Short mmCIF file of C-alpha atoms and ligand atoms in Angstrom, two decimals:
data_model
loop_
_atom_site.label_atom_id
_atom_site.label_comp_id
_atom_site.label_asym_id
_atom_site.label_seq_id
_atom_site.Cartn_x
_atom_site.Cartn_y
_atom_site.Cartn_z
CA MET Q 21 -24.53 24.26 -2.81
CA ASP Q 22 -22.58 22.71 -5.65
CA VAL Q 23 -23.22 18.95 -5.52
CA SER Q 24 -23.28 15.88 -7.75
CA ARG Q 25 -25.52 12.85 -7.21
CA TYR Q 26 -24.96 9.17 -7.97
CA PHE Q 27 -27.32 6.26 -7.48
CA SER Q 28 -26.65 2.53 -7.26
CA GLU Q 29 -28.65 -0.49 -6.15
CA HIS Q 30 -25.94 -1.76 -3.82
CA VAL Q 31 -23.40 0.56 -2.24
CA TRP Q 32 -20.88 -0.41 0.44
CA VAL Q 33 -21.56 2.06 3.29
CA ASN Q 34 -20.63 1.57 6.93
CA SER Q 35 -18.84 -1.73 6.29
CA GLY Q 36 -21.46 -3.54 4.22
CA PHE Q 37 -23.85 -3.26 1.29
CA ALA Q 38 -26.86 -0.97 1.65
CA ALA Q 39 -29.70 -0.99 -0.90
CA ASP Q 40 -30.78 1.81 -3.26
CA VAL Q 41 -28.28 4.44 -2.21
CA THR Q 42 -27.97 8.00 -3.43
CA LEU Q 43 -24.53 9.48 -2.84
CA GLN Q 44 -24.31 13.25 -2.71
CA VAL Q 45 -20.88 14.64 -3.39
CA ASP Q 46 -19.51 18.04 -2.55
CA ARG Q 47 -18.19 19.97 -5.53
CA GLY Q 48 -17.46 23.10 -3.49
CA GLY Q 49 -15.56 23.54 -0.22
CA ALA Q 50 -14.76 19.91 0.60
CA ALA Q 51 -14.57 18.95 -3.07
CA GLY Q 52 -14.63 15.24 -3.78
CA HIS Q 53 -16.01 14.26 -0.38
CA VAL Q 54 -19.25 12.44 0.44
CA LEU Q 55 -21.97 14.75 1.79
CA SER Q 56 -24.60 12.07 2.29
CA ALA Q 57 -25.22 8.40 1.53
CA ASP Q 58 -28.95 7.71 1.78
CA ALA Q 59 -30.21 4.15 1.54
CA GLY Q 60 -33.74 3.32 0.42
CA SER Q 61 -33.81 6.25 -1.98
CA THR Q 62 -35.35 6.29 -5.43
CA ARG Q 63 -33.49 6.70 -8.69
CA ASP Q 64 -33.83 10.38 -9.52
CA ALA Q 65 -31.68 13.14 -10.88
CA GLY Q 66 -28.06 12.15 -11.04
CA GLU Q 67 -26.05 9.42 -12.64
CA THR Q 68 -27.01 5.77 -12.15
CA LEU Q 69 -23.90 3.63 -11.68
CA GLY Q 70 -23.56 -0.16 -12.01
CA ARG Q 71 -25.31 -2.45 -9.51
CA TYR Q 72 -22.36 -2.84 -7.14
CA VAL Q 73 -20.33 0.08 -5.83
CA VAL Q 74 -17.57 -0.43 -3.25
CA PRO Q 75 -14.97 1.89 -1.70
CA GLY Q 76 -11.53 2.03 -3.27
CA MET Q 77 -8.83 0.06 -1.46
CA THR Q 78 -5.58 1.47 -0.04
CA ASN Q 79 -2.43 -0.23 -1.25
CA LEU Q 80 -0.47 0.33 1.93
CA HIS Q 81 2.98 -0.77 0.78
CA SER Q 82 4.67 0.01 -2.52
CA HIS Q 83 8.22 0.27 -3.85
CA ALA Q 84 7.16 1.56 -7.27
CA PHE Q 85 10.47 1.06 -9.09
CA GLN Q 86 10.39 -2.69 -8.41
CA ARG Q 87 7.46 -3.10 -10.83
CA ALA Q 88 9.90 -2.74 -13.72
CA MET Q 89 11.88 -5.82 -12.61
CA ALA Q 90 8.88 -8.13 -12.14
CA GLY Q 91 9.80 -11.52 -13.63
CA LEU Q 92 13.54 -10.82 -13.77
CA ALA Q 93 14.38 -12.55 -10.49
CA GLU Q 94 12.64 -15.89 -11.01
CA ARG Q 95 15.63 -17.86 -12.30
CA GLY Q 96 17.06 -20.33 -9.82
CA GLY Q 97 19.96 -22.67 -9.37
CA ASN Q 98 21.89 -20.76 -6.73
CA ASP Q 99 20.11 -21.66 -3.51
CA ASP Q 100 18.09 -18.47 -3.85
CA THR Q 101 16.73 -16.60 -0.87
CA PHE Q 102 15.32 -13.20 -0.01
CA TRP Q 103 18.92 -11.97 0.33
CA SER Q 104 19.97 -13.07 -3.15
CA TRP Q 105 16.77 -11.50 -4.57
CA ARG Q 106 17.81 -8.31 -2.78
CA GLU Q 107 21.10 -8.23 -4.69
CA VAL Q 108 19.24 -8.47 -8.01
CA MET Q 109 16.90 -5.72 -6.83
CA TYR Q 110 19.81 -3.47 -5.75
CA ALA Q 111 21.48 -3.87 -9.15
CA PHE Q 112 18.24 -2.79 -10.79
CA ALA Q 113 17.64 0.05 -8.32
CA GLY Q 114 21.06 1.48 -9.13
CA ARG Q 115 19.99 2.25 -12.69
CA VAL Q 116 16.72 4.08 -11.97
CA GLY Q 117 16.80 7.89 -12.29
CA PRO Q 118 14.02 10.45 -11.72
CA ASP Q 119 12.51 10.33 -15.22
CA ASP Q 120 12.60 6.53 -15.13
CA LEU Q 121 10.89 6.48 -11.76
CA ARG Q 122 8.20 8.89 -13.00
CA ALA Q 123 7.49 6.70 -16.04
CA ILE Q 124 7.44 3.44 -14.08
CA ALA Q 125 5.31 4.78 -11.23
CA THR Q 126 2.73 6.42 -13.51
CA GLN Q 127 2.16 3.14 -15.37
CA LEU Q 128 2.08 1.20 -12.10
CA TYR Q 129 -0.41 3.59 -10.51
CA ILE Q 130 -2.78 3.21 -13.47
CA GLU Q 131 -2.53 -0.55 -13.03
CA MET Q 132 -3.35 -0.07 -9.35
CA LEU Q 133 -6.46 1.97 -10.18
CA LYS Q 134 -7.58 -0.75 -12.57
CA ALA Q 135 -7.08 -3.30 -9.79
CA GLY Q 136 -9.35 -1.35 -7.43
CA TYR Q 137 -6.78 0.60 -5.43
CA THR Q 138 -7.47 4.33 -5.04
CA GLN Q 139 -4.66 5.23 -2.61
CA VAL Q 140 -1.05 4.09 -2.45
CA CYS Q 141 1.42 4.38 0.42
CA GLU Q 142 4.78 4.70 -1.30
CA PHE Q 143 7.64 3.49 0.92
CA HIS Q 144 10.33 5.44 -0.83
CA TYR Q 145 14.07 5.08 -0.32
CA LEU Q 146 15.71 5.74 -3.73
CA HIS Q 147 16.53 9.26 -2.62
CA HIS Q 148 19.89 10.21 -4.14
CA GLN Q 149 22.10 9.62 -7.14
CA PRO Q 150 23.62 6.13 -7.30
CA ASP Q 151 26.88 7.28 -5.67
CA GLY Q 152 24.97 8.84 -2.78
CA THR Q 153 25.24 12.48 -3.89
CA PRO Q 154 21.92 14.30 -3.54
CA TYR Q 155 20.27 15.51 -6.75
CA ALA Q 156 20.38 19.26 -7.41
CA ASP Q 157 16.96 19.28 -5.82
CA PRO Q 158 17.25 16.77 -2.96
CA ALA Q 159 13.52 16.03 -3.28
CA GLU Q 160 13.75 15.16 -6.97
CA MET Q 161 12.98 11.44 -6.68
CA SER Q 162 10.13 12.11 -4.24
CA LEU Q 163 8.67 14.68 -6.62
CA ALA Q 164 8.76 12.13 -9.45
CA LEU Q 165 6.39 9.98 -7.38
CA VAL Q 166 4.15 12.97 -6.64
CA ASP Q 167 3.94 13.71 -10.39
CA ALA Q 168 3.19 10.08 -11.17
CA ALA Q 169 0.32 9.86 -8.69
CA ARG Q 170 -1.16 13.11 -9.98
CA ASP Q 171 -0.94 12.04 -13.63
CA ALA Q 172 -2.48 8.66 -12.91
CA GLY Q 173 -5.10 10.11 -10.56
CA ILE Q 174 -4.43 7.87 -7.55
CA GLY Q 175 -4.21 9.25 -4.01
CA LEU Q 176 -0.67 9.19 -2.61
CA THR Q 177 0.68 8.86 0.92
CA LEU Q 178 4.37 9.44 0.39
CA LEU Q 179 6.57 7.83 3.04
CA PRO Q 180 10.18 8.89 2.56
CA ALA Q 181 12.24 6.22 4.29
CA LEU Q 182 15.05 6.85 6.73
CA TYR Q 183 17.92 4.50 5.93
CA MET Q 184 21.21 4.94 7.80
CA THR Q 185 23.01 1.65 8.44
CA GLY Q 186 23.61 -1.64 6.64
CA GLY Q 187 22.74 -3.89 9.59
CA PHE Q 188 21.94 -4.19 13.31
CA ASP Q 189 25.64 -3.84 14.10
CA GLY Q 190 25.58 -0.29 12.76
CA ARG Q 191 27.84 -1.04 9.79
CA PRO Q 192 27.93 1.69 7.13
CA LEU Q 193 25.77 1.47 4.03
CA SER Q 194 27.19 -0.74 1.30
CA GLU Q 195 28.04 0.81 -2.04
CA ARG Q 196 24.68 -0.20 -3.47
CA GLN Q 197 22.82 1.22 -0.47
CA ARG Q 198 24.49 4.61 -0.60
CA ARG Q 199 21.74 6.32 -2.50
CA PHE Q 200 19.24 5.43 0.23
CA GLY Q 201 21.02 7.30 3.05
CA HIS Q 202 20.12 10.39 5.08
CA ASP Q 203 21.14 11.92 8.36
CA VAL Q 204 18.30 12.84 10.69
CA ASP Q 205 18.34 16.57 9.87
CA GLY Q 206 18.39 16.05 6.10
CA PHE Q 207 15.55 13.58 6.46
CA LEU Q 208 13.39 15.97 8.49
CA ARG Q 209 14.04 18.73 5.96
CA LEU Q 210 12.77 16.49 3.19
CA ILE Q 211 9.61 15.72 5.17
CA GLU Q 212 8.91 19.40 5.83
CA ARG Q 213 9.48 20.33 2.22
CA LEU Q 214 7.05 17.65 0.99
CA ARG Q 215 4.41 18.47 3.57
CA ALA Q 216 4.07 21.93 2.09
CA LEU Q 217 2.63 20.24 -1.03
CA GLU Q 218 -0.14 18.29 0.73
CA SER Q 219 -3.64 18.29 -0.75
CA ALA Q 220 -6.84 16.22 -0.66
CA THR Q 221 -5.08 13.48 -2.63
CA PHE Q 222 -1.52 13.82 -1.31
CA ASN Q 223 -0.19 13.49 2.21
CA VAL Q 224 3.15 12.72 3.78
CA GLY Q 225 4.13 10.25 6.47
CA ILE Q 226 7.47 8.74 7.36
CA ALA Q 227 9.04 5.35 6.98
CA LEU Q 228 11.81 3.86 9.07
CA HIS Q 229 13.24 1.40 6.60
CA SER Q 230 13.78 -1.34 9.19
CA LEU Q 231 15.43 -1.89 12.56
CA ARG Q 232 18.48 -3.01 10.55
CA ALA Q 233 18.72 0.38 8.85
CA VAL Q 234 17.76 2.80 11.64
CA PRO Q 235 19.75 3.01 14.90
CA ALA Q 236 17.69 3.41 18.07
CA ASP Q 237 18.79 6.98 18.77
CA ALA Q 238 17.99 8.09 15.22
CA MET Q 239 14.55 6.52 15.51
CA ARG Q 240 13.88 8.51 18.66
CA ALA Q 241 15.18 11.74 17.13
CA VAL Q 242 13.00 11.42 14.04
CA LEU Q 243 9.86 10.59 16.01
CA GLU Q 244 10.50 13.61 18.17
CA GLY Q 245 11.20 15.76 15.12
CA ILE Q 246 7.90 14.96 13.45
CA SER Q 247 5.90 15.39 16.64
CA GLY Q 248 7.07 19.01 16.67
CA MET Q 249 5.89 19.71 13.14
CA PRO Q 250 2.66 21.70 12.96
CA ALA Q 251 -0.37 19.92 11.50
CA SER Q 252 -0.70 20.87 7.86
CA ALA Q 253 -4.01 22.46 6.94
CA ALA Q 254 -4.27 20.78 3.58
CA SER Q 255 -3.85 17.19 4.66
CA ARG Q 256 -6.91 14.97 5.02
CA GLU Q 257 -7.43 14.00 8.65
CA ALA Q 258 -3.79 13.46 9.20
CA ALA Q 259 -3.11 15.66 12.17
CA GLN Q 260 -0.56 12.98 12.94
CA MET Q 261 1.67 11.55 10.31
CA PRO Q 262 1.61 7.82 9.62
CA VAL Q 263 4.79 5.93 10.56
CA HIS Q 264 5.66 2.76 8.62
CA ILE Q 265 8.46 0.26 9.20
CA HIS Q 266 9.49 -3.11 7.71
CA VAL Q 267 9.78 -5.59 10.55
CA ALA Q 268 10.42 -9.30 11.18
CA GLU Q 269 10.08 -10.34 7.56
CA GLN Q 270 12.95 -12.83 7.56
CA ILE Q 271 14.26 -15.29 10.16
CA GLY Q 272 17.76 -13.88 9.65
CA GLU Q 273 16.53 -10.49 10.82
CA VAL Q 274 14.98 -12.03 13.93
CA GLN Q 275 18.24 -13.80 14.74
CA ASP Q 276 20.38 -10.68 14.27
CA CYS Q 277 18.02 -8.63 16.40
CA LEU Q 278 18.11 -11.25 19.16
CA ALA Q 279 21.90 -11.35 19.00
CA LEU Q 280 22.45 -7.58 19.03
CA ARG Q 281 19.43 -6.18 20.88
CA ASN Q 282 18.56 -9.16 22.97
CA ALA Q 283 14.95 -9.11 21.82
CA ARG Q 284 12.94 -10.14 18.79
CA PRO Q 285 12.18 -7.32 16.31
CA VAL Q 286 8.48 -6.80 17.08
CA GLU Q 287 9.16 -7.24 20.79
CA TRP Q 288 11.98 -4.68 20.66
CA LEU Q 289 9.88 -2.18 18.71
CA LEU Q 290 6.92 -2.44 21.08
CA ASP Q 291 9.29 -1.85 24.00
CA HIS Q 292 11.15 1.09 22.49
CA ALA Q 293 8.71 3.03 20.32
CA PRO Q 294 5.26 4.53 21.00
CA VAL Q 295 3.53 2.11 18.62
CA ASP Q 296 -0.14 3.00 18.21
CA SER Q 297 -2.81 3.32 15.50
CA ARG Q 298 -0.63 5.77 13.59
CA TRP Q 299 1.85 2.98 12.88
CA CYS Q 300 1.99 0.36 10.16
CA LEU Q 301 4.29 -2.62 10.74
CA VAL Q 302 4.99 -4.04 7.32
CA HIS Q 303 5.14 -7.86 7.15
CA ALA Q 304 5.57 -8.64 10.90
CA THR Q 305 5.76 -12.21 9.66
CA HIS Q 306 7.74 -13.80 12.45
CA MET Q 307 6.08 -13.23 15.81
CA THR Q 308 5.56 -15.33 18.91
CA ASP Q 309 2.03 -15.68 20.29
CA ALA Q 310 2.78 -12.98 22.84
CA GLU Q 311 4.08 -10.56 20.21
CA THR Q 312 1.01 -11.28 18.07
CA ARG Q 313 -1.38 -10.40 20.88
CA GLN Q 314 0.62 -7.36 21.97
CA LEU Q 315 0.83 -5.95 18.46
CA ALA Q 316 -2.92 -6.46 17.98
CA ALA Q 317 -3.58 -4.50 21.16
CA THR Q 318 -1.66 -1.40 20.01
CA GLY Q 319 -4.09 -0.57 17.19
CA ALA Q 320 -1.20 -0.48 14.73
CA VAL Q 321 -1.85 -1.94 11.31
CA ALA Q 322 -0.05 -5.07 10.16
CA GLY Q 323 0.87 -4.31 6.54
CA LEU Q 324 0.50 -7.65 4.79
CA CYS Q 325 1.79 -8.21 1.27
CA PRO Q 326 0.83 -11.83 0.54
CA THR Q 327 1.98 -12.08 -3.09
CA THR Q 328 5.38 -10.53 -2.41
CA GLU Q 329 5.80 -12.46 0.85
CA ALA Q 330 5.12 -15.67 -1.07
CA ASN Q 331 7.39 -14.63 -3.92
CA LEU Q 332 10.27 -13.86 -1.57
CA GLY Q 333 9.81 -16.93 0.62
CA ASP Q 334 9.20 -14.92 3.78
CA GLY Q 335 6.93 -17.23 5.75
CA LEU Q 336 3.33 -16.95 6.86
CA PHE Q 337 1.83 -14.26 9.08
CA PRO Q 338 -0.11 -15.64 12.12
CA LEU Q 339 -3.38 -14.31 10.74
CA LYS Q 340 -5.90 -16.27 12.77
CA ALA Q 341 -4.42 -15.48 16.18
CA TYR Q 342 -3.93 -11.85 15.20
CA LEU Q 343 -7.50 -11.38 13.93
CA ASP Q 344 -8.89 -13.16 16.98
CA ALA Q 345 -6.99 -10.66 19.12
CA GLY Q 346 -8.67 -7.80 17.22
CA GLY Q 347 -5.59 -6.82 15.21
CA ALA Q 348 -5.83 -4.36 12.31
CA ILE Q 349 -4.60 -5.42 8.87
CA GLY Q 350 -4.18 -3.90 5.44
CA ILE Q 351 -2.75 -5.09 2.13
CA GLY Q 352 0.09 -3.95 -0.08
CA SER Q 353 1.55 -5.06 -3.38
CA ASP Q 354 5.09 -4.20 -2.21
CA SER Q 355 7.44 -5.49 -4.97
CA HIS Q 356 4.54 -5.53 -7.48
CA ILE Q 357 5.15 -9.06 -8.60
CA SER Q 358 1.35 -8.86 -8.71
CA VAL Q 359 -0.85 -5.75 -8.70
CA SER Q 360 -4.24 -7.06 -7.63
CA VAL Q 361 -6.58 -6.52 -4.69
CA VAL Q 362 -8.04 -9.91 -5.59
CA GLU Q 363 -4.75 -11.76 -5.37
CA GLU Q 364 -3.60 -10.13 -2.13
CA LEU Q 365 -6.82 -10.94 -0.26
CA ARG Q 366 -7.22 -14.36 -1.83
CA TRP Q 367 -3.70 -15.45 -0.98
CA LEU Q 368 -3.95 -14.03 2.49
CA GLU Q 369 -6.72 -16.58 3.10
CA TYR Q 370 -5.31 -19.39 0.95
CA GLY Q 371 -1.94 -19.40 2.74
CA GLN Q 372 -3.80 -20.04 5.98
CA ARG Q 373 -5.96 -22.78 4.45
CA LEU Q 374 -2.90 -24.57 3.15
CA VAL Q 375 -1.20 -24.73 6.54
CA THR Q 376 -4.23 -25.20 8.79
CA LYS Q 377 -6.06 -27.61 6.46
CA HIS Q 378 -9.25 -25.69 7.23
CA ARG Q 379 -11.50 -23.44 5.15
CA ASN Q 380 -12.75 -19.90 5.75
CA VAL Q 381 -10.04 -19.25 8.30
CA SER Q 382 -10.53 -15.46 8.37
CA ALA Q 383 -14.31 -15.62 8.81
CA SER Q 384 -16.17 -15.98 12.09
CA SER Q 385 -19.74 -16.56 13.17
CA ARG Q 386 -20.20 -12.81 13.52
CA SER Q 387 -18.69 -12.16 10.10
CA PRO Q 388 -19.35 -15.32 8.09
CA SER Q 389 -18.27 -14.15 4.63
CA THR Q 390 -14.53 -14.66 4.26
CA GLY Q 391 -14.26 -12.19 1.40
CA GLU Q 392 -16.25 -9.49 3.18
CA THR Q 393 -14.32 -9.98 6.39
CA LEU Q 394 -10.98 -9.49 4.68
CA PHE Q 395 -12.24 -6.69 2.43
CA ARG Q 396 -13.73 -4.77 5.37
CA ARG Q 397 -10.63 -5.13 7.50
CA ALA Q 398 -8.26 -4.22 4.68
CA LEU Q 399 -10.29 -1.11 3.86
CA ALA Q 400 -10.17 0.04 7.46
CA GLY Q 401 -6.53 -0.84 8.08
CA GLY Q 402 -5.43 0.60 4.76
CA ALA Q 403 -7.23 3.85 5.48
CA SER Q 404 -5.56 4.07 8.88
CA ALA Q 405 -2.10 3.38 7.43
CA ALA Q 406 -2.67 6.19 4.93
CA GLY Q 407 -3.64 8.71 7.62
CA GLY Q 408 -7.45 8.31 7.67
CA GLY Q 409 -10.50 9.70 5.91
CA LEU Q 410 -10.72 6.88 3.34
CA GLY Q 411 -12.09 3.38 2.96
CA ASP Q 412 -15.83 3.92 3.28
CA LEU Q 413 -18.54 5.84 1.46
CA ARG Q 414 -19.98 7.42 4.57
CA PRO Q 415 -20.39 11.21 4.92
CA GLY Q 416 -17.09 13.02 5.35
CA ALA Q 417 -14.99 10.37 3.62
CA ARG Q 418 -13.20 11.12 0.40
CA LEU Q 419 -15.28 9.79 -2.49
CA ASP Q 420 -13.10 6.95 -3.76
CA LEU Q 421 -15.21 4.28 -5.39
CA VAL Q 422 -15.07 1.23 -7.60
CA VAL Q 423 -17.97 0.13 -9.80
CA LEU Q 424 -17.94 -3.61 -10.44
CA ASP Q 425 -18.74 -4.96 -13.90
CA ASP Q 426 -22.24 -6.26 -13.39
CA HIS Q 427 -22.33 -7.58 -16.97
CA ALA Q 428 -19.63 -10.12 -16.07
CA PRO Q 429 -21.06 -13.66 -16.36
CA LEU Q 430 -19.36 -14.46 -13.07
CA LEU Q 431 -21.80 -12.26 -11.17
CA ALA Q 432 -24.88 -13.99 -12.61
CA GLY Q 433 -27.19 -15.23 -9.90
CA ARG Q 434 -25.22 -13.46 -7.17
CA ALA Q 435 -26.80 -11.31 -4.48
CA PRO Q 436 -25.05 -8.87 -2.14
CA PRO Q 437 -24.09 -11.46 0.52
CA ASN Q 438 -21.88 -13.33 -1.95
CA VAL Q 439 -20.72 -10.67 -4.39
CA ILE Q 440 -17.46 -9.87 -2.58
CA ASP Q 441 -16.65 -13.57 -2.10
CA THR Q 442 -17.28 -14.21 -5.79
CA TRP Q 443 -15.15 -11.25 -6.83
CA LEU Q 444 -12.23 -12.09 -4.56
CA PHE Q 445 -12.11 -15.85 -4.95
CA ALA Q 446 -13.18 -16.25 -8.58
CA GLY Q 447 -12.64 -12.90 -10.29
CA ASN Q 448 -9.58 -13.39 -12.44
CA ALA Q 449 -10.63 -11.29 -15.42
CA SER Q 450 -10.95 -7.92 -13.72
CA LEU Q 451 -14.38 -6.95 -12.44
CA VAL Q 452 -13.20 -3.39 -11.77
CA ARG Q 453 -15.07 -1.39 -14.40
CA ASP Q 454 -14.98 2.26 -13.28
CA VAL Q 455 -12.88 3.97 -10.64
CA MET Q 456 -13.32 7.38 -9.03
CA VAL Q 457 -10.83 9.13 -6.74
CA ALA Q 458 -11.84 12.23 -4.78
CA GLY Q 459 -14.97 12.54 -6.89
CA GLU Q 460 -13.18 12.36 -10.28
CA TRP Q 461 -13.38 9.45 -12.71
CA HIS Q 462 -9.98 8.03 -13.63
CA ILE Q 463 -11.00 4.65 -15.03
CA ARG Q 464 -14.12 4.44 -17.18
CA ALA Q 465 -15.14 1.19 -18.86
CA PHE Q 466 -11.78 -0.36 -17.88
CA ARG Q 467 -9.70 2.43 -19.47
CA HIS Q 468 -7.60 5.37 -18.29
CA ARG Q 469 -7.82 8.45 -20.49
CA ASP Q 470 -4.05 8.67 -20.96
CA GLU Q 471 -3.04 5.03 -20.93
CA GLU Q 472 -1.52 4.81 -24.43
CA ARG Q 473 0.89 7.66 -23.85
CA ILE Q 474 1.85 6.45 -20.39
CA SER Q 475 2.40 2.83 -21.39
CA ALA Q 476 4.50 3.88 -24.41
CA ARG Q 477 6.74 5.94 -22.16
CA TYR Q 478 6.97 3.05 -19.67
CA ARG Q 479 7.97 0.64 -22.44
CA ALA Q 480 10.75 2.89 -23.67
CA VAL Q 481 12.18 3.32 -20.18
CA VAL Q 482 12.00 -0.33 -19.18
CA GLU Q 483 13.44 -1.60 -22.44
CA ARG Q 484 16.53 0.41 -21.64
CA LEU Q 485 16.69 -0.50 -17.94
CA ALA Q 486 16.13 -4.22 -18.51
CA GLN Q 487 19.07 -4.44 -20.89
CA GLY Q 488 21.48 -4.53 -17.99
CA SER Q 489 19.76 -7.55 -16.37
C1 LIG B 528 12.82 -3.22 0.20
N1 LIG B 528 11.53 -5.24 0.28
O1 LIG B 528 13.19 -2.30 0.91
O2 LIG B 528 12.55 -3.08 -1.00
C2 LIG B 528 12.66 -4.57 0.84
C3 LIG B 528 13.90 -5.40 0.63
C4 LIG B 528 15.31 -5.04 2.67
C5 LIG B 528 10.88 -6.18 0.96
N2 LIG B 528 11.26 -6.42 2.16
C6 LIG B 528 15.13 -4.83 1.20
N3 LIG B 528 9.88 -6.84 0.44
O3 LIG B 528 14.36 -5.38 3.38
O4 LIG B 528 16.44 -4.82 3.11
ZN1 LIG B 529 8.85 -3.23 1.43
#
């Protein structure tokens, strides 16, 4: 059999570090997947990696184009809110075409790899031309993202978003929202078309933009439509497609939902949709205690985006109650005001410390390391939100790994029980040295093989786009 072997002193297998591990990787039939991960082995044939090897993280929520406007919406003086940020974002979104999106996303995805992400769930709604007319190929913008992920080398879960109305009252899309729109049939056609392209590093799910943007009957029709689609042979484990939705991010949305649907957003969704482990509820910031417990019990993933949620002034997710109820979480960099596994997990914990005036809020006596607790949960939740088969280095998983820089002074005197805590709470200069996705190296010694060309193209595109801001 065609295999490769790698050895490291400390490899994260089955949710924690194991010592002296040899990883055997399939190079044949299930190329890029782990065949075996044997602890207590001796260094023999095969490549010896750095001392600490961890699974790659899933970035479960991305709007790639927004990376190019990072820093352009931080000027105040107008009683700024999420909604005024959204106007700035819409103005920017209106200028982004397919080649621009390809250039921005490729650069962004390299930055994600360097941050320790090996899979991205792209919540994609810039479907059409700015006036709402479809491109000659209606999948053109989606395909730009597929190209970008392939050129960067990151795994992609593409989530085309259904976007039909401008609010809970069913008002039509505003002028600036027109390019986001689909009817149900056109949307399902796009999904089928993209599914035909699935591979070991590319799968398709769906996104419902939000309860504001998707009427109840359309939501039902789309869920029914995808349940009738045959499982695609090429996709990873994803017999069932992931379903993502933005929910309860802002108080205004909770109020509108109460006024028009007589229920809070998470409450309404749990009552009207078959929410289960296939689902990812992005943000879910504003929940009552009962909603928090009920969401945790569904097995759905709460898609938390701490740096964007802080940047947009969303509010704080009820993390402690949700984790205590066994809820699944994952992390996303969303608007890409920051692209950093470290920052997302650190701020997830720090937000809680600041309001509760306690320390190590996410840890428990069974799982005393705060960093490991969050890292473990985000790996599992992220993998689930991406359709499965990721997030661990156990046999059968896709081989997505990160080698930490064990020459970094920061890791001096650290042993496995405190390596993840040190990385996440103190690692500002990146400790992500090498990154492999599906058995292929894409970052080696902190560099991507094609980074000069890709960053030059990004610069040219963004210099033009930013001129209008
Ligand atoms: C988005 N982003 O779709 O890009 C949203 C803003 C909205 C975040 N919520 C637009 N972070 O929710 O209507
Ligand atoms: Zn979002």
